[in-house]
Amino acid sequence: MFNKILIANRGEIALRVVRAAREMGIQSVAVHSTADSDAMHVRMADEAVCIGPPSSMQSYLSIPAIISACEITGAEAIHPGYGFLSENANFVQVVQDHGLKFIGPTAEHIRVMGDKITAKETMKNLGVPCVPGSDGGVPDLETALKVGEEVGYPVIIKATAGGGGKGMKLANSAKEMENAFRTARSEGKANFGNDEVYIEKYLGTPRHIEIQVFGDGKGGAVHLGERDCSLQRRHQKVFEEAPGPAIDAETRAKIGKTCADAVASINYAGAGTIEFLYENGEFFFIEMNTRLQVEHPVTEAVFGVDLVREQIRVAAGYDMSFKQDDLQVLGHAIEVRINAEKLPNFSPCPGKITQYHAPGGLGVRMDSALYDGYSIPPYYDSLIAKLIVYAPDRPAALARLNRALGEMIVDGIDTTTPLFHALLQEEAVQTGDYNIHWLEKWLEENTNPA
Ligand code: ADP
């Protein structure tokens, strides 16, 4: 097993990895920008190295700075968390070239899945069902219009390099195609340096269902069921749960096996998530994330596993500690993402936390890097806490979420907490009867959820 690992990330996920490492008897190294000198992950890790100024480009995304931090501290492996360099194939290559281990899949798997067109092609060939649409890239408007006719409007134009909800445009008719096509291309170019786009049928009432997979890198793989992440704002998840309210055991076993077999056949290593839209009982692949997801704790809760520990084990060459038959869903878990944002516009709201109290008690997990007196810097993502509740069934989990939200105190800044108080009052949330468009509509109708 490794003696020391470095965590190339910040915030709650860096802390999450420090905690897993400590339980495994592994030393942890935090890296941080000058804006994060007082951050919790820096305080909690065994060692810390300052790797640059506040700008992510010069710190958390600086490959030379991170590799140097490994060399200085003698860390043998790097956990990338999510975001930042976690899906950067070039980074993985550099890590390997320096004789270090990357805690995640190979550079090649990251490259294939990072390009949505090749990802879709690969999944299709592995027997995974995909959203109907163009065969690969769409080079010009003429082809786009032809695909629109064939697939039927509305369609969605997506940048192959897109992510985080960026580089996606809807066209309701041939008339809207020109504008949507051009905007998707330019957003792809501006945000990801790649203007290649493809086209998919736009689904009207799907749920977002994603399957957690885990591979040993040697042809073995399991699935850990699904997460329903249908409550989204601007294509970004805000509320996630496992198991999915619309998925039964038979459906889970079937789609789970398809996904596990697909990743096993490519010798995939570590954690991965295969994302689908699910409509009228059918699954349609949209993308694969080759890393740990923000919402991984709901899966950990219902399967009783530690996914970060498992990632570290597999990267160190150990076998997975569970087999498919060991993995049974028990109970229900929900996660809500608490952001430092001001409602109703969700504008970023960094600043000093004057009082902080984390909720606790039975079945409550708060993954956060906050503390009393902490100043949230303005340079990074606005996620400040993930509140995860676990209970024997969905109604009990909702009641527990309500109770835990009531206990939580984050003073000094605005957060998205009032949104969740309001959502819990809604019948659709109580019954689980929603799709990916529900929250956007609800927000339009309830401009001031507080
Ligand atoms: P990103 O990589 O930016 O997260 P995804 O391809 O995963 O992009 O899509 C993000 C979200 O966008 C999905 O969860 C869903 O809400 C919406 N979406 C994506 N594709 C479609 C589609 N074909 N029809 C309707 N909504 C879609």
PDB file of C-alpha atoms in Angstrom, residues 119-397:
ATOM      1  CA  ALA A 119     -17.475   8.038 -25.852  1.00  0.00           C
ATOM      2  CA  LYS A 120     -20.854   7.534 -27.496  1.00  0.00           C
ATOM      3  CA  GLU A 121     -19.359   5.466 -30.303  1.00  0.00           C
ATOM      4  CA  THR A 122     -17.464   3.298 -27.818  1.00  0.00           C
ATOM      5  CA  MET A 123     -20.529   2.747 -25.625  1.00  0.00           C
ATOM      6  CA  LYS A 124     -22.713   1.947 -28.614  1.00  0.00           C
ATOM      7  CA  ASN A 125     -20.203  -0.702 -29.721  1.00  0.00           C
ATOM      8  CA  LEU A 126     -20.197  -2.135 -26.182  1.00  0.00           C
ATOM      9  CA  GLY A 127     -23.967  -2.624 -26.310  1.00  0.00           C
ATOM     10  CA  VAL A 128     -24.993   0.412 -24.243  1.00  0.00           C
ATOM     11  CA  PRO A 129     -28.173   2.152 -25.549  1.00  0.00           C
ATOM     12  CA  CYS A 130     -27.637   5.784 -26.711  1.00  0.00           C
ATOM     13  CA  VAL A 131     -29.809   8.843 -27.472  1.00  0.00           C
ATOM     14  CA  PRO A 132     -30.769   8.834 -31.185  1.00  0.00           C
ATOM     15  CA  GLY A 133     -28.881  11.492 -33.141  1.00  0.00           C
ATOM     16  CA  SER A 134     -26.075  12.192 -35.574  1.00  0.00           C
ATOM     17  CA  ASP A 135     -23.494   9.539 -36.379  1.00  0.00           C
ATOM     18  CA  GLY A 136     -20.523  11.318 -34.887  1.00  0.00           C
ATOM     19  CA  GLY A 137     -19.565  14.943 -35.541  1.00  0.00           C
ATOM     20  CA  VAL A 138     -21.653  17.382 -37.570  1.00  0.00           C
ATOM     21  CA  PRO A 139     -19.281  19.501 -39.701  1.00  0.00           C
ATOM     22  CA  ASP A 140     -21.638  22.141 -41.141  1.00  0.00           C
ATOM     23  CA  LEU A 141     -25.096  23.675 -41.031  1.00  0.00           C
ATOM     24  CA  GLU A 142     -26.290  21.742 -44.063  1.00  0.00           C
ATOM     25  CA  THR A 143     -25.556  18.405 -42.364  1.00  0.00           C
ATOM     26  CA  ALA A 144     -27.071  19.725 -39.130  1.00  0.00           C
ATOM     27  CA  LEU A 145     -30.336  20.511 -40.909  1.00  0.00           C
ATOM     28  CA  LYS A 146     -30.362  17.076 -42.510  1.00  0.00           C
ATOM     29  CA  VAL A 147     -29.861  15.396 -39.109  1.00  0.00           C
ATOM     30  CA  GLY A 148     -32.604  17.601 -37.629  1.00  0.00           C
ATOM     31  CA  GLU A 149     -35.042  16.362 -40.290  1.00  0.00           C
ATOM     32  CA  GLU A 150     -34.078  12.723 -39.772  1.00  0.00           C
ATOM     33  CA  VAL A 151     -34.103  12.726 -35.973  1.00  0.00           C
ATOM     34  CA  GLY A 152     -37.102  15.063 -35.648  1.00  0.00           C
ATOM     35  CA  TYR A 153     -37.244  18.352 -33.715  1.00  0.00           C
ATOM     36  CA  PRO A 154     -36.580  19.422 -31.018  1.00  0.00           C
ATOM     37  CA  VAL A 155     -32.897  18.487 -31.051  1.00  0.00           C
ATOM     38  CA  ILE A 156     -29.966  19.424 -28.840  1.00  0.00           C
ATOM     39  CA  ILE A 157     -26.600  20.441 -30.291  1.00  0.00           C
ATOM     40  CA  LYS A 158     -23.711  19.477 -28.032  1.00  0.00           C
ATOM     41  CA  ALA A 159     -20.018  20.329 -28.029  1.00  0.00           C
ATOM     42  CA  THR A 160     -18.032  17.087 -28.037  1.00  0.00           C
ATOM     43  CA  ALA A 161     -15.644  18.542 -25.456  1.00  0.00           C
ATOM     44  CA  GLY A 162     -18.461  20.113 -23.388  1.00  0.00           C
ATOM     45  CA  GLY A 163     -19.065  19.696 -19.682  1.00  0.00           C
ATOM     46  CA  GLY A 164     -20.724  21.294 -16.672  1.00  0.00           C
ATOM     47  CA  GLY A 165     -23.776  22.093 -18.787  1.00  0.00           C
ATOM     48  CA  LYS A 166     -21.779  24.345 -21.151  1.00  0.00           C
ATOM     49  CA  GLY A 167     -21.761  23.988 -24.928  1.00  0.00           C
ATOM     50  CA  MET A 168     -25.323  22.661 -25.265  1.00  0.00           C
ATOM     51  CA  LYS A 169     -28.015  24.359 -27.336  1.00  0.00           C
ATOM     52  CA  LEU A 170     -31.631  23.508 -28.079  1.00  0.00           C
ATOM     53  CA  ALA A 171     -33.203  23.853 -31.536  1.00  0.00           C
ATOM     54  CA  ASN A 172     -36.996  23.520 -31.641  1.00  0.00           C
ATOM     55  CA  SER A 173     -37.207  23.747 -35.407  1.00  0.00           C
ATOM     56  CA  ALA A 174     -35.123  24.021 -38.564  1.00  0.00           C
ATOM     57  CA  LYS A 175     -35.461  27.791 -38.198  1.00  0.00           C
ATOM     58  CA  GLU A 176     -33.676  27.734 -34.850  1.00  0.00           C
ATOM     59  CA  MET A 177     -30.920  25.412 -36.076  1.00  0.00           C
ATOM     60  CA  GLU A 178     -28.569  27.987 -37.547  1.00  0.00           C
ATOM     61  CA  ASN A 179     -28.334  30.018 -34.382  1.00  0.00           C
ATOM     62  CA  ALA A 180     -28.148  27.010 -32.035  1.00  0.00           C
ATOM     63  CA  PHE A 181     -25.531  25.296 -34.193  1.00  0.00           C
ATOM     64  CA  ARG A 182     -23.350  28.389 -34.317  1.00  0.00           C
ATOM     65  CA  THR A 183     -23.655  29.097 -30.565  1.00  0.00           C
ATOM     66  CA  ALA A 184     -22.868  25.509 -29.519  1.00  0.00           C
ATOM     67  CA  ARG A 185     -19.765  25.587 -31.736  1.00  0.00           C
ATOM     68  CA  SER A 186     -18.520  28.895 -30.419  1.00  0.00           C
ATOM     69  CA  GLU A 187     -19.185  27.916 -26.785  1.00  0.00           C
ATOM     70  CA  GLY A 188     -17.259  24.695 -27.373  1.00  0.00           C
ATOM     71  CA  LYS A 189     -14.380  26.665 -28.862  1.00  0.00           C
ATOM     72  CA  ALA A 190     -14.373  29.364 -26.174  1.00  0.00           C
ATOM     73  CA  ASN A 191     -14.734  27.065 -23.146  1.00  0.00           C
ATOM     74  CA  PHE A 192     -12.994  23.881 -24.235  1.00  0.00           C
ATOM     75  CA  GLY A 193     -10.848  24.841 -27.229  1.00  0.00           C
ATOM     76  CA  ASN A 194     -12.786  22.495 -29.546  1.00  0.00           C
ATOM     77  CA  ASP A 195     -15.638  23.498 -31.845  1.00  0.00           C
ATOM     78  CA  GLU A 196     -16.734  20.019 -32.920  1.00  0.00           C
ATOM     79  CA  VAL A 197     -20.423  19.374 -32.206  1.00  0.00           C
ATOM     80  CA  TYR A 198     -22.934  16.529 -32.536  1.00  0.00           C
ATOM     81  CA  ILE A 199     -26.713  16.361 -32.451  1.00  0.00           C
ATOM     82  CA  GLU A 200     -29.124  14.408 -30.268  1.00  0.00           C
ATOM     83  CA  LYS A 201     -32.871  14.104 -30.056  1.00  0.00           C
ATOM     84  CA  TYR A 202     -34.075  16.364 -27.246  1.00  0.00           C
ATOM     85  CA  LEU A 203     -36.026  14.288 -24.752  1.00  0.00           C
ATOM     86  CA  GLY A 204     -39.070  16.018 -23.257  1.00  0.00           C
ATOM     87  CA  THR A 205     -39.623  14.319 -19.901  1.00  0.00           C
ATOM     88  CA  PRO A 206     -36.605  12.161 -18.996  1.00  0.00           C
ATOM     89  CA  ARG A 207     -35.056  11.511 -15.640  1.00  0.00           C
ATOM     90  CA  HIS A 208     -31.293  11.716 -15.206  1.00  0.00           C
ATOM     91  CA  ILE A 209     -30.231   8.282 -14.005  1.00  0.00           C
ATOM     92  CA  GLU A 210     -26.554   7.451 -13.618  1.00  0.00           C
ATOM     93  CA  ILE A 211     -24.950   4.110 -12.876  1.00  0.00           C
ATOM     94  CA  GLN A 212     -21.932   3.879 -10.578  1.00  0.00           C
ATOM     95  CA  VAL A 213     -19.391   1.405 -11.885  1.00  0.00           C
ATOM     96  CA  PHE A 214     -16.095   0.245 -10.468  1.00  0.00           C
ATOM     97  CA  GLY A 215     -13.380  -1.666 -12.313  1.00  0.00           C
ATOM     98  CA  ASP A 216     -10.254  -3.453 -11.100  1.00  0.00           C
ATOM     99  CA  GLY A 217      -8.264  -2.674 -14.260  1.00  0.00           C
ATOM    100  CA  LYS A 218      -7.863  -6.400 -14.921  1.00  0.00           C
ATOM    101  CA  GLY A 219     -11.163  -7.185 -16.604  1.00  0.00           C
ATOM    102  CA  GLY A 220     -13.262  -7.301 -13.449  1.00  0.00           C
ATOM    103  CA  ALA A 221     -16.009  -4.755 -12.761  1.00  0.00           C
ATOM    104  CA  VAL A 222     -19.134  -4.279 -10.669  1.00  0.00           C
ATOM    105  CA  HIS A 223     -21.983  -1.782 -10.615  1.00  0.00           C
ATOM    106  CA  LEU A 224     -23.326  -0.043  -7.528  1.00  0.00           C
ATOM    107  CA  GLY A 225     -26.792   0.743  -8.778  1.00  0.00           C
ATOM    108  CA  GLU A 226     -28.128   4.106  -9.796  1.00  0.00           C
ATOM    109  CA  ARG A 227     -28.469   7.669  -8.596  1.00  0.00           C
ATOM    110  CA  ASP A 228     -31.390   9.810  -9.688  1.00  0.00           C
ATOM    111  CA  CYS A 229     -30.092  13.343 -10.301  1.00  0.00           C
ATOM    112  CA  SER A 230     -33.099  14.752 -12.126  1.00  0.00           C
ATOM    113  CA  LEU A 231     -33.460  17.904 -10.043  1.00  0.00           C
ATOM    114  CA  GLN A 232     -31.188  20.224 -12.014  1.00  0.00           C
ATOM    115  CA  ARG A 233     -30.731  23.917 -12.611  1.00  0.00           C
ATOM    116  CA  ARG A 234     -29.019  24.899 -15.859  1.00  0.00           C
ATOM    117  CA  HIS A 235     -28.138  21.235 -16.429  1.00  0.00           C
ATOM    118  CA  GLN A 236     -26.355  21.168 -13.048  1.00  0.00           C
ATOM    119  CA  LYS A 237     -27.456  18.783 -10.317  1.00  0.00           C
ATOM    120  CA  VAL A 238     -28.722  20.181  -7.020  1.00  0.00           C
ATOM    121  CA  PHE A 239     -30.436  17.212  -5.317  1.00  0.00           C
ATOM    122  CA  GLU A 240     -29.459  13.564  -5.786  1.00  0.00           C
ATOM    123  CA  GLU A 241     -30.793  10.321  -4.423  1.00  0.00           C
ATOM    124  CA  ALA A 242     -30.216   6.584  -4.357  1.00  0.00           C
ATOM    125  CA  PRO A 243     -31.987   4.369  -5.130  1.00  0.00           C
ATOM    126  CA  GLY A 244     -33.911   6.157  -7.903  1.00  0.00           C
ATOM    127  CA  PRO A 245     -37.633   6.448  -7.111  1.00  0.00           C
ATOM    128  CA  ALA A 246     -38.500   5.206 -10.615  1.00  0.00           C
ATOM    129  CA  ILE A 247     -36.107   2.246 -10.763  1.00  0.00           C
ATOM    130  CA  ASP A 248     -37.000  -1.239  -9.526  1.00  0.00           C
ATOM    131  CA  ALA A 249     -34.617  -4.069  -8.649  1.00  0.00           C
ATOM    132  CA  GLU A 250     -34.997  -5.823 -11.986  1.00  0.00           C
ATOM    133  CA  THR A 251     -34.328  -2.650 -14.014  1.00  0.00           C
ATOM    134  CA  ARG A 252     -31.319  -1.844 -11.800  1.00  0.00           C
ATOM    135  CA  ALA A 253     -29.835  -5.308 -12.231  1.00  0.00           C
ATOM    136  CA  LYS A 254     -30.259  -5.214 -16.008  1.00  0.00           C
ATOM    137  CA  ILE A 255     -28.827  -1.756 -16.771  1.00  0.00           C
ATOM    138  CA  GLY A 256     -26.215  -2.258 -14.036  1.00  0.00           C
ATOM    139  CA  LYS A 257     -24.978  -5.442 -15.677  1.00  0.00           C
ATOM    140  CA  THR A 258     -24.838  -3.793 -19.112  1.00  0.00           C
ATOM    141  CA  CYS A 259     -22.642  -1.036 -17.638  1.00  0.00           C
ATOM    142  CA  ALA A 260     -20.424  -3.325 -15.567  1.00  0.00           C
ATOM    143  CA  ASP A 261     -19.856  -5.617 -18.582  1.00  0.00           C
ATOM    144  CA  ALA A 262     -19.029  -2.615 -20.773  1.00  0.00           C
ATOM    145  CA  VAL A 263     -16.322  -1.283 -18.450  1.00  0.00           C
ATOM    146  CA  ALA A 264     -15.004  -4.772 -17.663  1.00  0.00           C
ATOM    147  CA  SER A 265     -14.448  -5.406 -21.366  1.00  0.00           C
ATOM    148  CA  ILE A 266     -12.144  -2.389 -21.655  1.00  0.00           C
ATOM    149  CA  ASN A 267     -10.230  -3.229 -18.398  1.00  0.00           C
ATOM    150  CA  TYR A 268     -11.443  -0.013 -16.793  1.00  0.00           C
ATOM    151  CA  ALA A 269      -9.786   0.829 -13.455  1.00  0.00           C
ATOM    152  CA  GLY A 270     -11.402   2.623 -10.530  1.00  0.00           C
ATOM    153  CA  ALA A 271     -14.629   4.566 -10.133  1.00  0.00           C
ATOM    154  CA  GLY A 272     -16.712   5.687 -13.080  1.00  0.00           C
ATOM    155  CA  THR A 273     -20.224   6.902 -13.741  1.00  0.00           C
ATOM    156  CA  ILE A 274     -22.271   6.138 -16.817  1.00  0.00           C
ATOM    157  CA  GLU A 275     -24.952   8.780 -17.247  1.00  0.00           C
ATOM    158  CA  PHE A 276     -28.305   8.138 -18.899  1.00  0.00           C
ATOM    159  CA  LEU A 277     -31.533   9.881 -19.634  1.00  0.00           C
ATOM    160  CA  TYR A 278     -34.413   7.555 -18.734  1.00  0.00           C
ATOM    161  CA  GLU A 279     -37.788   8.003 -20.414  1.00  0.00           C
ATOM    162  CA  ASN A 280     -40.749   5.619 -20.781  1.00  0.00           C
ATOM    163  CA  GLY A 281     -38.753   2.726 -19.379  1.00  0.00           C
ATOM    164  CA  GLU A 282     -35.820   3.206 -21.784  1.00  0.00           C
ATOM    165  CA  PHE A 283     -32.232   4.208 -21.024  1.00  0.00           C
ATOM    166  CA  PHE A 284     -30.249   6.514 -23.315  1.00  0.00           C
ATOM    167  CA  PHE A 285     -26.515   6.981 -22.672  1.00  0.00           C
ATOM    168  CA  ILE A 286     -25.347  10.616 -22.591  1.00  0.00           C
ATOM    169  CA  GLU A 287     -21.826  10.536 -21.162  1.00  0.00           C
ATOM    170  CA  MET A 288     -19.343   8.778 -18.901  1.00  0.00           C
ATOM    171  CA  ASN A 289     -17.434  10.502 -16.115  1.00  0.00           C
ATOM    172  CA  THR A 290     -14.100   8.833 -15.414  1.00  0.00           C
ATOM    173  CA  ARG A 291     -13.747  10.008 -11.827  1.00  0.00           C
ATOM    174  CA  LEU A 292     -15.431  10.176  -8.457  1.00  0.00           C
ATOM    175  CA  GLN A 293     -18.707  12.141  -8.657  1.00  0.00           C
ATOM    176  CA  VAL A 294     -19.783  14.930  -6.309  1.00  0.00           C
ATOM    177  CA  GLU A 295     -22.818  12.823  -5.392  1.00  0.00           C
ATOM    178  CA  HIS A 296     -20.907   9.590  -4.611  1.00  0.00           C
ATOM    179  CA  PRO A 297     -21.936   9.648  -0.898  1.00  0.00           C
ATOM    180  CA  VAL A 298     -25.536   8.574  -1.621  1.00  0.00           C
ATOM    181  CA  THR A 299     -24.194   5.407  -3.212  1.00  0.00           C
ATOM    182  CA  GLU A 300     -21.819   4.870  -0.287  1.00  0.00           C
ATOM    183  CA  ALA A 301     -24.755   5.163   2.097  1.00  0.00           C
ATOM    184  CA  VAL A 302     -27.073   2.639   0.454  1.00  0.00           C
ATOM    185  CA  PHE A 303     -24.336   0.110  -0.350  1.00  0.00           C
ATOM    186  CA  GLY A 304     -22.293   0.543   2.823  1.00  0.00           C
ATOM    187  CA  VAL A 305     -19.004   1.061   0.952  1.00  0.00           C
ATOM    188  CA  ASP A 306     -16.169   3.607   0.923  1.00  0.00           C
ATOM    189  CA  LEU A 307     -15.537   4.469  -2.721  1.00  0.00           C
ATOM    190  CA  VAL A 308     -12.425   6.562  -2.061  1.00  0.00           C
ATOM    191  CA  ARG A 309     -10.805   3.753  -0.088  1.00  0.00           C
ATOM    192  CA  GLU A 310     -11.624   1.448  -2.980  1.00  0.00           C
ATOM    193  CA  GLN A 311     -10.079   3.866  -5.499  1.00  0.00           C
ATOM    194  CA  ILE A 312      -6.865   3.967  -3.489  1.00  0.00           C
ATOM    195  CA  ARG A 313      -6.782   0.171  -3.117  1.00  0.00           C
ATOM    196  CA  VAL A 314      -7.204  -0.451  -6.831  1.00  0.00           C
ATOM    197  CA  ALA A 315      -4.599   2.190  -7.756  1.00  0.00           C
ATOM    198  CA  ALA A 316      -2.157   0.440  -5.410  1.00  0.00           C
ATOM    199  CA  GLY A 317      -2.736  -2.850  -7.254  1.00  0.00           C
ATOM    200  CA  TYR A 318      -5.056  -4.540  -4.739  1.00  0.00           C
ATOM    201  CA  ASP A 319      -8.211  -6.387  -5.730  1.00  0.00           C
ATOM    202  CA  MET A 320     -11.568  -4.740  -5.108  1.00  0.00           C
ATOM    203  CA  SER A 321     -12.878  -5.522  -1.659  1.00  0.00           C
ATOM    204  CA  PHE A 322     -16.375  -6.408  -2.918  1.00  0.00           C
ATOM    205  CA  LYS A 323     -17.919  -8.598  -5.591  1.00  0.00           C
ATOM    206  CA  GLN A 324     -21.233  -7.991  -7.335  1.00  0.00           C
ATOM    207  CA  ASP A 325     -23.042 -10.462  -5.090  1.00  0.00           C
ATOM    208  CA  ASP A 326     -21.886  -8.577  -1.973  1.00  0.00           C
ATOM    209  CA  LEU A 327     -23.565  -5.391  -3.151  1.00  0.00           C
ATOM    210  CA  GLN A 328     -27.181  -4.938  -2.090  1.00  0.00           C
ATOM    211  CA  VAL A 329     -29.149  -1.685  -1.858  1.00  0.00           C
ATOM    212  CA  LEU A 330     -30.368  -1.009   1.648  1.00  0.00           C
ATOM    213  CA  GLY A 331     -32.422   2.051   2.640  1.00  0.00           C
ATOM    214  CA  HIS A 332     -32.553   5.425   0.945  1.00  0.00           C
ATOM    215  CA  ALA A 333     -30.071   8.320   0.751  1.00  0.00           C
ATOM    216  CA  ILE A 334     -30.444  11.920  -0.430  1.00  0.00           C
ATOM    217  CA  GLU A 335     -27.785  14.582  -0.997  1.00  0.00           C
ATOM    218  CA  VAL A 336     -28.380  18.302  -1.385  1.00  0.00           C
ATOM    219  CA  ARG A 337     -25.701  20.676  -2.626  1.00  0.00           C
ATOM    220  CA  ILE A 338     -25.349  23.759  -0.464  1.00  0.00           C
ATOM    221  CA  ASN A 339     -23.777  26.571  -2.485  1.00  0.00           C
ATOM    222  CA  ALA A 340     -22.566  29.996  -1.372  1.00  0.00           C
ATOM    223  CA  GLU A 341     -25.100  31.715  -3.606  1.00  0.00           C
ATOM    224  CA  LYS A 342     -27.768  34.345  -3.177  1.00  0.00           C
ATOM    225  CA  LEU A 343     -31.317  33.462  -4.175  1.00  0.00           C
ATOM    226  CA  PRO A 344     -33.296  33.961  -6.314  1.00  0.00           C
ATOM    227  CA  ASN A 345     -30.569  34.541  -8.903  1.00  0.00           C
ATOM    228  CA  PHE A 346     -28.001  32.096  -7.559  1.00  0.00           C
ATOM    229  CA  SER A 347     -25.342  34.797  -7.713  1.00  0.00           C
ATOM    230  CA  PRO A 348     -22.054  33.788  -6.043  1.00  0.00           C
ATOM    231  CA  CYS A 349     -21.824  34.957  -2.461  1.00  0.00           C
ATOM    232  CA  PRO A 350     -18.343  34.396  -1.036  1.00  0.00           C
ATOM    233  CA  GLY A 351     -17.392  35.936   2.311  1.00  0.00           C
ATOM    234  CA  LYS A 352     -16.733  35.273   5.965  1.00  0.00           C
ATOM    235  CA  ILE A 353     -18.660  32.626   7.907  1.00  0.00           C
ATOM    236  CA  THR A 354     -19.565  34.262  11.217  1.00  0.00           C
ATOM    237  CA  GLN A 355     -21.258  31.230  12.715  1.00  0.00           C
ATOM    238  CA  TYR A 356     -21.257  27.609  11.631  1.00  0.00           C
ATOM    239  CA  HIS A 357     -23.080  24.633  13.027  1.00  0.00           C
ATOM    240  CA  ALA A 358     -23.153  21.336  11.134  1.00  0.00           C
ATOM    241  CA  PRO A 359     -26.220  19.148  11.527  1.00  0.00           C
ATOM    242  CA  GLY A 360     -25.687  15.713  13.052  1.00  0.00           C
ATOM    243  CA  GLY A 361     -27.467  12.758  14.566  1.00  0.00           C
ATOM    244  CA  LEU A 362     -28.549   9.421  13.179  1.00  0.00           C
ATOM    245  CA  GLY A 363     -28.125   9.051   9.415  1.00  0.00           C
ATOM    246  CA  VAL A 364     -26.698  12.517   8.791  1.00  0.00           C
ATOM    247  CA  ARG A 365     -23.410  13.167   6.983  1.00  0.00           C
ATOM    248  CA  MET A 366     -22.104  16.657   6.287  1.00  0.00           C
ATOM    249  CA  ASP A 367     -19.237  16.782   3.795  1.00  0.00           C
ATOM    250  CA  SER A 368     -17.917  20.301   4.042  1.00  0.00           C
ATOM    251  CA  ALA A 369     -14.686  22.199   4.537  1.00  0.00           C
ATOM    252  CA  LEU A 370     -16.358  25.065   6.424  1.00  0.00           C
ATOM    253  CA  TYR A 371     -15.521  26.206   9.937  1.00  0.00           C
ATOM    254  CA  ASP A 372     -16.386  29.128  12.202  1.00  0.00           C
ATOM    255  CA  GLY A 373     -14.618  32.270  10.990  1.00  0.00           C
ATOM    256  CA  TYR A 374     -13.605  30.775   7.614  1.00  0.00           C
ATOM    257  CA  SER A 375     -13.543  33.184   4.673  1.00  0.00           C
ATOM    258  CA  ILE A 376     -14.815  31.613   1.467  1.00  0.00           C
ATOM    259  CA  PRO A 377     -12.533  32.895  -1.297  1.00  0.00           C
ATOM    260  CA  PRO A 378     -14.167  34.243  -4.463  1.00  0.00           C
ATOM    261  CA  TYR A 379     -11.993  32.330  -6.916  1.00  0.00           C
ATOM    262  CA  TYR A 380     -13.474  28.852  -6.929  1.00  0.00           C
ATOM    263  CA  ASP A 381     -16.641  26.796  -7.247  1.00  0.00           C
ATOM    264  CA  SER A 382     -19.496  27.902  -4.991  1.00  0.00           C
ATOM    265  CA  LEU A 383     -20.210  24.435  -3.508  1.00  0.00           C
ATOM    266  CA  ILE A 384     -19.529  24.739   0.220  1.00  0.00           C
ATOM    267  CA  ALA A 385     -21.253  21.703   1.687  1.00  0.00           C
ATOM    268  CA  LYS A 386     -23.010  18.496   0.798  1.00  0.00           C
ATOM    269  CA  LEU A 387     -25.641  17.371   3.239  1.00  0.00           C
ATOM    270  CA  ILE A 388     -26.344  13.670   2.927  1.00  0.00           C
ATOM    271  CA  VAL A 389     -29.054  11.856   4.836  1.00  0.00           C
ATOM    272  CA  TYR A 390     -29.676   8.150   5.072  1.00  0.00           C
ATOM    273  CA  ALA A 391     -32.791   6.380   6.385  1.00  0.00           C
ATOM    274  CA  PRO A 392     -34.618   3.066   5.962  1.00  0.00           C
ATOM    275  CA  ASP A 393     -36.924   4.430   3.250  1.00  0.00           C
ATOM    276  CA  ARG A 394     -37.579   7.527   1.129  1.00  0.00           C
ATOM    277  CA  PRO A 395     -40.223   9.203   3.329  1.00  0.00           C
ATOM    278  CA  ALA A 396     -37.956   8.781   6.360  1.00  0.00           C
ATOM    279  CA  ALA A 397     -35.009  10.199   4.396  1.00  0.00           C
TER     280      ALA A 397
END
